[in-house]
């Protein structure tokens, strides 16, 4: 949805601060004996985020009424300040964190939520870079930019992954030369 410049850039400030505070508290809680487990759990949920990102984009952003229209606006106005407001994404993260904390403990909840929030921040940063920067040809970011440009301009029914093309390949939505030619 349309955001003010402060609204658009607030993720880049709020999330690093929150992740640092949450991860530091979680690691203290885990103690020396639990550090390895905490980092492994956090890493697993960074990986899980990439699947959530793919599903959100493919199903929610492209299918849900109203959200679909807001997302279409981003497809057309690529460099405008559009996105998910921080209060909304933080609420969603809170709805994950609180029940896990209540049902298990802070150590687990902090590892899970730190992973999901690092994944989300990575997605927000990468998506911003893809639309505003000119990365050097060849390399990870340039490949992501090419794939996201295909999604925006050639194949709106494919190439949904922003931070990775893994799930597009797994679910058969990767843009091929044939699908690109048909579009
Ligand atoms: Zn899209
Ligand atoms: Zn985009």
Tab-separated table of N, CA and C in Angstrom, residues 17-126:
chain	number	residue	atom	x	y	z
A	17	UNK	N	16.964	-2.991	14.968
A	17	UNK	CA	17.000	-2.746	16.417
A	17	UNK	C	16.281	-3.867	17.168
A	18	UNK	N	15.097	-4.219	16.653
A	18	UNK	CA	14.291	-5.242	17.324
A	18	UNK	C	14.971	-6.618	17.280
A	19	UNK	N	15.521	-6.949	16.120
A	19	UNK	CA	16.190	-8.252	15.965
A	19	UNK	C	17.397	-8.326	16.905
A	20	UNK	N	18.172	-7.234	16.959
A	20	UNK	CA	19.354	-7.218	17.827
A	20	UNK	C	18.944	-7.432	19.284
A	21	UNK	N	17.898	-6.701	19.723
A	21	UNK	CA	17.452	-6.814	21.117
A	21	UNK	C	16.910	-8.218	21.403
A	22	UNK	N	16.095	-8.737	20.482
A	22	UNK	CA	15.484	-10.052	20.695
A	22	UNK	C	16.533	-11.165	20.667
A	23	UNK	N	17.447	-11.086	19.687
A	23	UNK	CA	18.466	-12.124	19.564
A	23	UNK	C	19.412	-12.094	20.771
A	24	UNK	N	19.792	-10.885	21.198
A	24	UNK	CA	20.696	-10.781	22.357
A	24	UNK	C	20.026	-11.367	23.594
A	25	UNK	N	18.744	-11.021	23.823
A	25	UNK	CA	18.044	-11.555	25.004
A	25	UNK	C	17.893	-13.075	24.893
A	26	UNK	N	17.584	-13.554	23.690
A	26	UNK	CA	17.401	-14.994	23.490
A	26	UNK	C	18.690	-15.762	23.724
A	27	UNK	N	19.813	-15.195	23.227
A	27	UNK	CA	21.101	-15.875	23.391
A	27	UNK	C	21.527	-15.885	24.856
A	28	UNK	N	21.237	-14.797	25.575
A	28	UNK	CA	21.542	-14.761	27.010
A	28	UNK	C	20.730	-15.825	27.724
A	29	UNK	N	19.444	-15.899	27.370
A	29	UNK	CA	18.548	-16.890	27.974
A	29	UNK	C	19.028	-18.319	27.658
A	30	UNK	N	19.493	-18.521	26.419
A	30	UNK	CA	19.924	-19.866	26.007
A	30	UNK	C	21.198	-20.287	26.754
A	31	UNK	N	22.040	-19.321	27.074
A	31	UNK	CA	23.284	-19.656	27.769
A	31	UNK	C	24.267	-20.357	26.842
A	32	UNK	N	25.457	-20.588	27.333
A	32	UNK	CA	26.515	-21.185	26.511
A	32	UNK	C	26.107	-22.541	25.948
A	33	UNK	N	25.436	-23.341	26.771
A	33	UNK	CA	25.074	-24.691	26.328
A	33	UNK	C	23.986	-24.669	25.253
A	34	UNK	N	23.218	-23.586	25.171
A	34	UNK	CA	22.098	-23.559	24.216
A	34	UNK	C	22.354	-22.717	22.981
A	35	UNK	N	23.558	-22.122	22.882
A	35	UNK	CA	23.835	-21.214	21.759
A	35	UNK	C	23.724	-21.934	20.407
A	36	UNK	N	24.307	-23.110	20.316
A	36	UNK	CA	24.286	-23.862	19.057
A	36	UNK	C	22.866	-24.168	18.627
A	37	UNK	N	22.074	-24.632	19.569
A	37	UNK	CA	20.674	-24.944	19.262
A	37	UNK	C	19.924	-23.695	18.830
A	38	UNK	N	20.169	-22.571	19.547
A	38	UNK	CA	19.464	-21.315	19.257
A	38	UNK	C	19.781	-20.865	17.824
A	39	UNK	N	21.076	-20.898	17.470
A	39	UNK	CA	21.485	-20.435	16.132
A	39	UNK	C	20.913	-21.358	15.045
A	40	UNK	N	20.906	-22.671	15.304
A	40	UNK	CA	20.368	-23.614	14.318
A	40	UNK	C	18.867	-23.374	14.108
A	41	UNK	N	18.150	-23.126	15.203
A	41	UNK	CA	16.710	-22.872	15.097
A	41	UNK	C	16.448	-21.572	14.345
A	42	UNK	N	17.197	-20.537	14.720
A	42	UNK	CA	17.057	-19.242	14.052
A	42	UNK	C	17.323	-19.400	12.545
A	43	UNK	N	18.395	-20.112	12.197
A	43	UNK	CA	18.744	-20.330	10.786
A	43	UNK	C	17.657	-21.080	10.044
A	44	UNK	N	17.057	-22.084	10.712
A	44	UNK	CA	15.982	-22.858	10.067
A	44	UNK	C	14.795	-21.960	9.737
A	45	UNK	N	14.508	-21.023	10.641
A	45	UNK	CA	13.349	-20.163	10.394
A	45	UNK	C	13.660	-19.038	9.401
A	46	UNK	N	14.937	-18.718	9.215
A	46	UNK	CA	15.288	-17.821	8.102
A	46	UNK	C	14.947	-18.554	6.797
A	47	UNK	N	15.310	-19.846	6.745
A	47	UNK	CA	14.980	-20.654	5.567
A	47	UNK	C	13.483	-20.767	5.369
A	48	UNK	N	12.741	-21.000	6.471
A	48	UNK	CA	11.282	-21.120	6.366
A	48	UNK	C	10.667	-19.822	5.861
A	49	UNK	N	11.280	-18.685	6.241
A	49	UNK	CA	10.746	-17.400	5.773
A	49	UNK	C	10.680	-17.357	4.238
A	50	UNK	N	11.704	-17.923	3.563
A	50	UNK	CA	11.734	-17.833	2.098
A	50	UNK	C	10.519	-18.533	1.491
A	51	UNK	N	10.038	-19.611	2.153
A	51	UNK	CA	8.820	-20.283	1.679
A	51	UNK	C	7.599	-19.408	1.970
A	52	UNK	N	7.557	-18.823	3.181
A	52	UNK	CA	6.437	-17.934	3.531
A	52	UNK	C	6.375	-16.761	2.554
A	53	UNK	N	7.540	-16.199	2.254
A	53	UNK	CA	7.622	-15.070	1.310
A	53	UNK	C	7.038	-15.468	-0.047
A	54	UNK	N	7.429	-16.655	-0.521
A	54	UNK	CA	6.932	-17.140	-1.811
A	54	UNK	C	5.399	-17.284	-1.778
A	55	UNK	N	4.884	-17.925	-0.711
A	55	UNK	CA	3.440	-18.171	-0.627
A	55	UNK	C	2.651	-16.868	-0.471
A	56	UNK	N	3.182	-15.950	0.340
A	56	UNK	CA	2.508	-14.652	0.507
A	56	UNK	C	2.390	-13.950	-0.850
A	57	UNK	N	3.482	-13.945	-1.589
A	57	UNK	CA	3.491	-13.246	-2.875
A	57	UNK	C	2.563	-13.943	-3.881
A	58	UNK	N	2.713	-15.268	-3.967
A	58	UNK	CA	1.932	-15.996	-4.977
A	58	UNK	C	0.439	-16.018	-4.639
A	59	UNK	N	0.113	-16.300	-3.381
A	59	UNK	CA	-1.295	-16.512	-3.013
A	59	UNK	C	-1.957	-15.214	-2.527
A	60	UNK	N	-1.363	-14.571	-1.528
A	60	UNK	CA	-2.035	-13.403	-0.922
A	60	UNK	C	-1.926	-12.177	-1.835
A	61	UNK	N	-0.703	-11.835	-2.274
A	61	UNK	CA	-0.529	-10.597	-3.052
A	61	UNK	C	-1.153	-10.691	-4.444
A	62	UNK	N	-1.238	-11.898	-4.993
A	62	UNK	CA	-1.754	-12.017	-6.362
A	62	UNK	C	-3.176	-12.550	-6.446
A	63	UNK	N	-3.758	-13.007	-5.336
A	63	UNK	CA	-5.089	-13.599	-5.415
A	63	UNK	C	-6.125	-12.891	-4.551
A	64	UNK	N	-5.715	-12.399	-3.378
A	64	UNK	CA	-6.706	-11.850	-2.450
A	64	UNK	C	-7.235	-10.510	-2.967
A	65	UNK	N	-8.588	-10.385	-3.014
A	65	UNK	CA	-9.151	-9.096	-3.440
A	65	UNK	C	-8.605	-7.968	-2.573
A	66	UNK	N	-8.544	-6.795	-3.098
A	66	UNK	CA	-8.014	-5.587	-2.463
A	66	UNK	C	-6.490	-5.641	-2.354
A	67	UNK	N	-5.957	-6.694	-1.696
A	67	UNK	CA	-4.498	-6.812	-1.596
A	67	UNK	C	-3.912	-6.954	-3.004
A	68	UNK	N	-4.651	-7.710	-3.853
A	68	UNK	CA	-4.207	-7.898	-5.241
A	68	UNK	C	-4.113	-6.544	-5.965
A	69	UNK	N	-5.113	-5.682	-5.727
A	69	UNK	CA	-5.101	-4.361	-6.371
A	69	UNK	C	-3.939	-3.505	-5.862
A	70	UNK	N	-3.706	-3.580	-4.544
A	70	UNK	CA	-2.592	-2.811	-3.971
A	70	UNK	C	-1.262	-3.305	-4.531
A	71	UNK	N	-1.153	-4.628	-4.685
A	71	UNK	CA	0.092	-5.195	-5.213
A	71	UNK	C	0.259	-4.857	-6.697
A	72	UNK	N	-0.854	-4.836	-7.418
A	72	UNK	CA	-0.790	-4.475	-8.838
A	72	UNK	C	-0.240	-3.051	-8.993
A	73	UNK	N	-0.622	-2.197	-8.058
A	73	UNK	CA	-0.124	-0.820	-8.066
A	73	UNK	C	1.406	-0.811	-7.969
A	74	UNK	N	1.963	-1.726	-7.153
A	74	UNK	CA	3.428	-1.825	-7.064
A	74	UNK	C	4.010	-2.330	-8.383
A	75	UNK	N	3.305	-3.273	-9.041
A	75	UNK	CA	3.805	-3.788	-10.323
A	75	UNK	C	3.921	-2.659	-11.352
A	76	UNK	N	2.980	-1.694	-11.263
A	76	UNK	CA	2.960	-0.594	-12.233
A	76	UNK	C	3.923	0.520	-11.806
A	77	UNK	N	3.841	0.890	-10.532
A	77	UNK	CA	4.698	1.981	-10.011
A	77	UNK	C	5.831	1.370	-9.187
A	78	UNK	N	6.800	0.824	-9.906
A	78	UNK	CA	7.835	0.003	-9.255
A	78	UNK	C	8.681	0.724	-8.215
A	79	UNK	N	8.969	1.996	-8.472
A	79	UNK	CA	9.896	2.688	-7.572
A	79	UNK	C	9.171	3.595	-6.580
A	80	UNK	N	7.837	3.595	-6.613
A	80	UNK	CA	7.090	4.417	-5.654
A	80	UNK	C	7.186	3.780	-4.267
A	81	UNK	N	6.912	4.589	-3.244
A	81	UNK	CA	6.993	4.088	-1.859
A	81	UNK	C	5.763	3.237	-1.548
A	82	UNK	N	5.842	1.974	-1.910
A	82	UNK	CA	4.750	1.037	-1.661
A	82	UNK	C	5.291	-0.097	-0.807
A	83	UNK	N	4.464	-0.657	0.033
A	83	UNK	CA	4.926	-1.784	0.841
A	83	UNK	C	3.973	-2.066	1.978
A	84	UNK	N	4.409	-2.937	2.858
A	84	UNK	CA	3.607	-3.292	4.032
A	84	UNK	C	4.040	-2.391	5.187
A	85	UNK	N	3.100	-1.677	5.806
A	85	UNK	CA	3.496	-0.804	6.920
A	85	UNK	C	4.142	-1.607	8.047
A	86	UNK	N	5.097	-0.993	8.723
A	86	UNK	CA	5.806	-1.693	9.805
A	86	UNK	C	4.835	-2.175	10.883
A	87	UNK	N	3.824	-1.358	11.207
A	87	UNK	CA	2.910	-1.765	12.284
A	87	UNK	C	2.192	-3.063	11.926
A	88	UNK	N	1.925	-3.250	10.624
A	88	UNK	CA	1.198	-4.452	10.206
A	88	UNK	C	2.107	-5.686	10.236
A	89	UNK	N	3.325	-5.540	9.684
A	89	UNK	CA	4.233	-6.695	9.689
A	89	UNK	C	4.661	-7.030	11.121
A	90	UNK	N	4.851	-5.995	11.951
A	90	UNK	CA	5.235	-6.261	13.345
A	90	UNK	C	4.111	-6.964	14.098
A	91	UNK	N	2.863	-6.595	13.793
A	91	UNK	CA	1.718	-7.271	14.423
A	91	UNK	C	1.716	-8.748	14.050
A	92	UNK	N	1.976	-9.024	12.762
A	92	UNK	CA	2.005	-10.420	12.313
A	92	UNK	C	3.118	-11.194	13.036
A	93	UNK	N	4.299	-10.566	13.156
A	93	UNK	CA	5.391	-11.234	13.879
A	93	UNK	C	5.017	-11.440	15.349
A	94	UNK	N	4.292	-10.460	15.917
A	94	UNK	CA	3.853	-10.593	17.306
A	94	UNK	C	2.890	-11.757	17.492
A	95	UNK	N	2.047	-11.971	16.479
A	95	UNK	CA	1.082	-13.069	16.551
A	95	UNK	C	1.753	-14.441	16.452
A	96	UNK	N	2.989	-14.454	15.980
A	96	UNK	CA	3.772	-15.699	15.980
A	96	UNK	C	4.527	-15.823	17.306
A	97	UNK	N	5.155	-14.714	17.693
A	97	UNK	CA	6.028	-14.733	18.868
A	97	UNK	C	5.276	-15.039	20.171
A	98	UNK	N	4.178	-14.319	20.406
A	98	UNK	CA	3.501	-14.429	21.703
A	98	UNK	C	2.979	-15.838	22.006
A	99	UNK	N	2.239	-16.488	21.072
A	99	UNK	CA	1.761	-17.837	21.391
A	99	UNK	C	2.900	-18.829	21.629
A	100	UNK	N	3.990	-18.700	20.835
A	100	UNK	CA	5.120	-19.630	21.035
A	100	UNK	C	5.747	-19.397	22.413
A	101	UNK	N	5.864	-18.122	22.782
A	101	UNK	CA	6.416	-17.782	24.103
A	101	UNK	C	5.529	-18.351	25.211
A	102	UNK	N	4.209	-18.179	25.059
A	102	UNK	CA	3.279	-18.652	26.087
A	102	UNK	C	3.262	-20.175	26.172
A	103	UNK	N	3.357	-20.825	24.999
A	103	UNK	CA	3.238	-22.288	24.967
A	103	UNK	C	4.564	-22.991	25.276
A	104	UNK	N	5.690	-22.311	24.976
A	104	UNK	CA	6.993	-22.960	25.232
A	104	UNK	C	7.795	-22.071	26.195
A	105	UNK	N	8.787	-21.375	25.676
A	105	UNK	CA	9.553	-20.449	26.520
A	105	UNK	C	10.189	-19.362	25.659
A	106	UNK	N	10.821	-18.402	26.319
A	106	UNK	CA	11.381	-17.247	25.597
A	106	UNK	C	12.517	-17.651	24.664
A	107	UNK	N	13.284	-18.655	25.081
A	107	UNK	CA	14.423	-19.118	24.280
A	107	UNK	C	13.948	-19.577	22.892
A	108	UNK	N	12.917	-20.409	22.877
A	108	UNK	CA	12.398	-20.921	21.603
A	108	UNK	C	11.739	-19.791	20.819
A	109	UNK	N	10.885	-19.008	21.498
A	109	UNK	CA	10.155	-17.947	20.795
A	109	UNK	C	11.114	-16.924	20.193
A	110	UNK	N	12.194	-16.597	20.921
A	110	UNK	CA	13.144	-15.599	20.408
A	110	UNK	C	13.911	-16.152	19.201
A	111	UNK	N	14.243	-17.444	19.230
A	111	UNK	CA	14.971	-18.041	18.092
A	111	UNK	C	14.080	-18.073	16.850
A	112	UNK	N	12.821	-18.492	17.039
A	112	UNK	CA	11.877	-18.578	15.909
A	112	UNK	C	11.639	-17.181	15.332
A	113	UNK	N	11.300	-16.224	16.201
A	113	UNK	CA	10.944	-14.892	15.709
A	113	UNK	C	12.156	-14.141	15.165
A	114	UNK	N	13.326	-14.340	15.758
A	114	UNK	CA	14.526	-13.698	15.199
A	114	UNK	C	14.755	-14.210	13.783
A	115	UNK	N	14.622	-15.518	13.575
A	115	UNK	CA	14.801	-16.096	12.242
A	115	UNK	C	13.804	-15.515	11.252
A	116	UNK	N	12.542	-15.481	11.632
A	116	UNK	CA	11.512	-14.974	10.718
A	116	UNK	C	11.712	-13.480	10.432
A	117	UNK	N	12.132	-12.733	11.451
A	117	UNK	CA	12.319	-11.290	11.241
A	117	UNK	C	13.581	-10.997	10.434
A	118	UNK	N	14.641	-11.797	10.624
A	118	UNK	CA	15.844	-11.624	9.786
A	118	UNK	C	15.476	-11.918	8.319
A	119	UNK	N	14.706	-12.999	8.117
A	119	UNK	CA	14.267	-13.338	6.759
A	119	UNK	C	13.431	-12.219	6.165
A	120	UNK	N	12.526	-11.659	6.965
A	120	UNK	CA	11.666	-10.577	6.477
A	120	UNK	C	12.497	-9.336	6.134
A	121	UNK	N	13.432	-8.997	7.016
A	121	UNK	CA	14.285	-7.815	6.771
A	121	UNK	C	15.128	-8.017	5.511
A	122	UNK	N	15.639	-9.227	5.330
A	122	UNK	CA	16.425	-9.545	4.138
A	122	UNK	C	15.571	-9.356	2.886
A	123	UNK	N	14.329	-9.825	2.963
A	123	UNK	CA	13.391	-9.679	1.837
A	123	UNK	C	13.126	-8.205	1.531
A	124	UNK	N	12.861	-7.408	2.584
A	124	UNK	CA	12.562	-5.984	2.390
A	124	UNK	C	13.770	-5.271	1.771
A	125	UNK	N	14.961	-5.600	2.274
A	125	UNK	CA	16.186	-4.970	1.750
A	125	UNK	C	16.412	-5.362	0.296
A	126	UNK	N	16.320	-6.670	0.025
A	126	UNK	CA	16.559	-7.149	-1.344
A	126	UNK	C	15.537	-6.540	-2.312
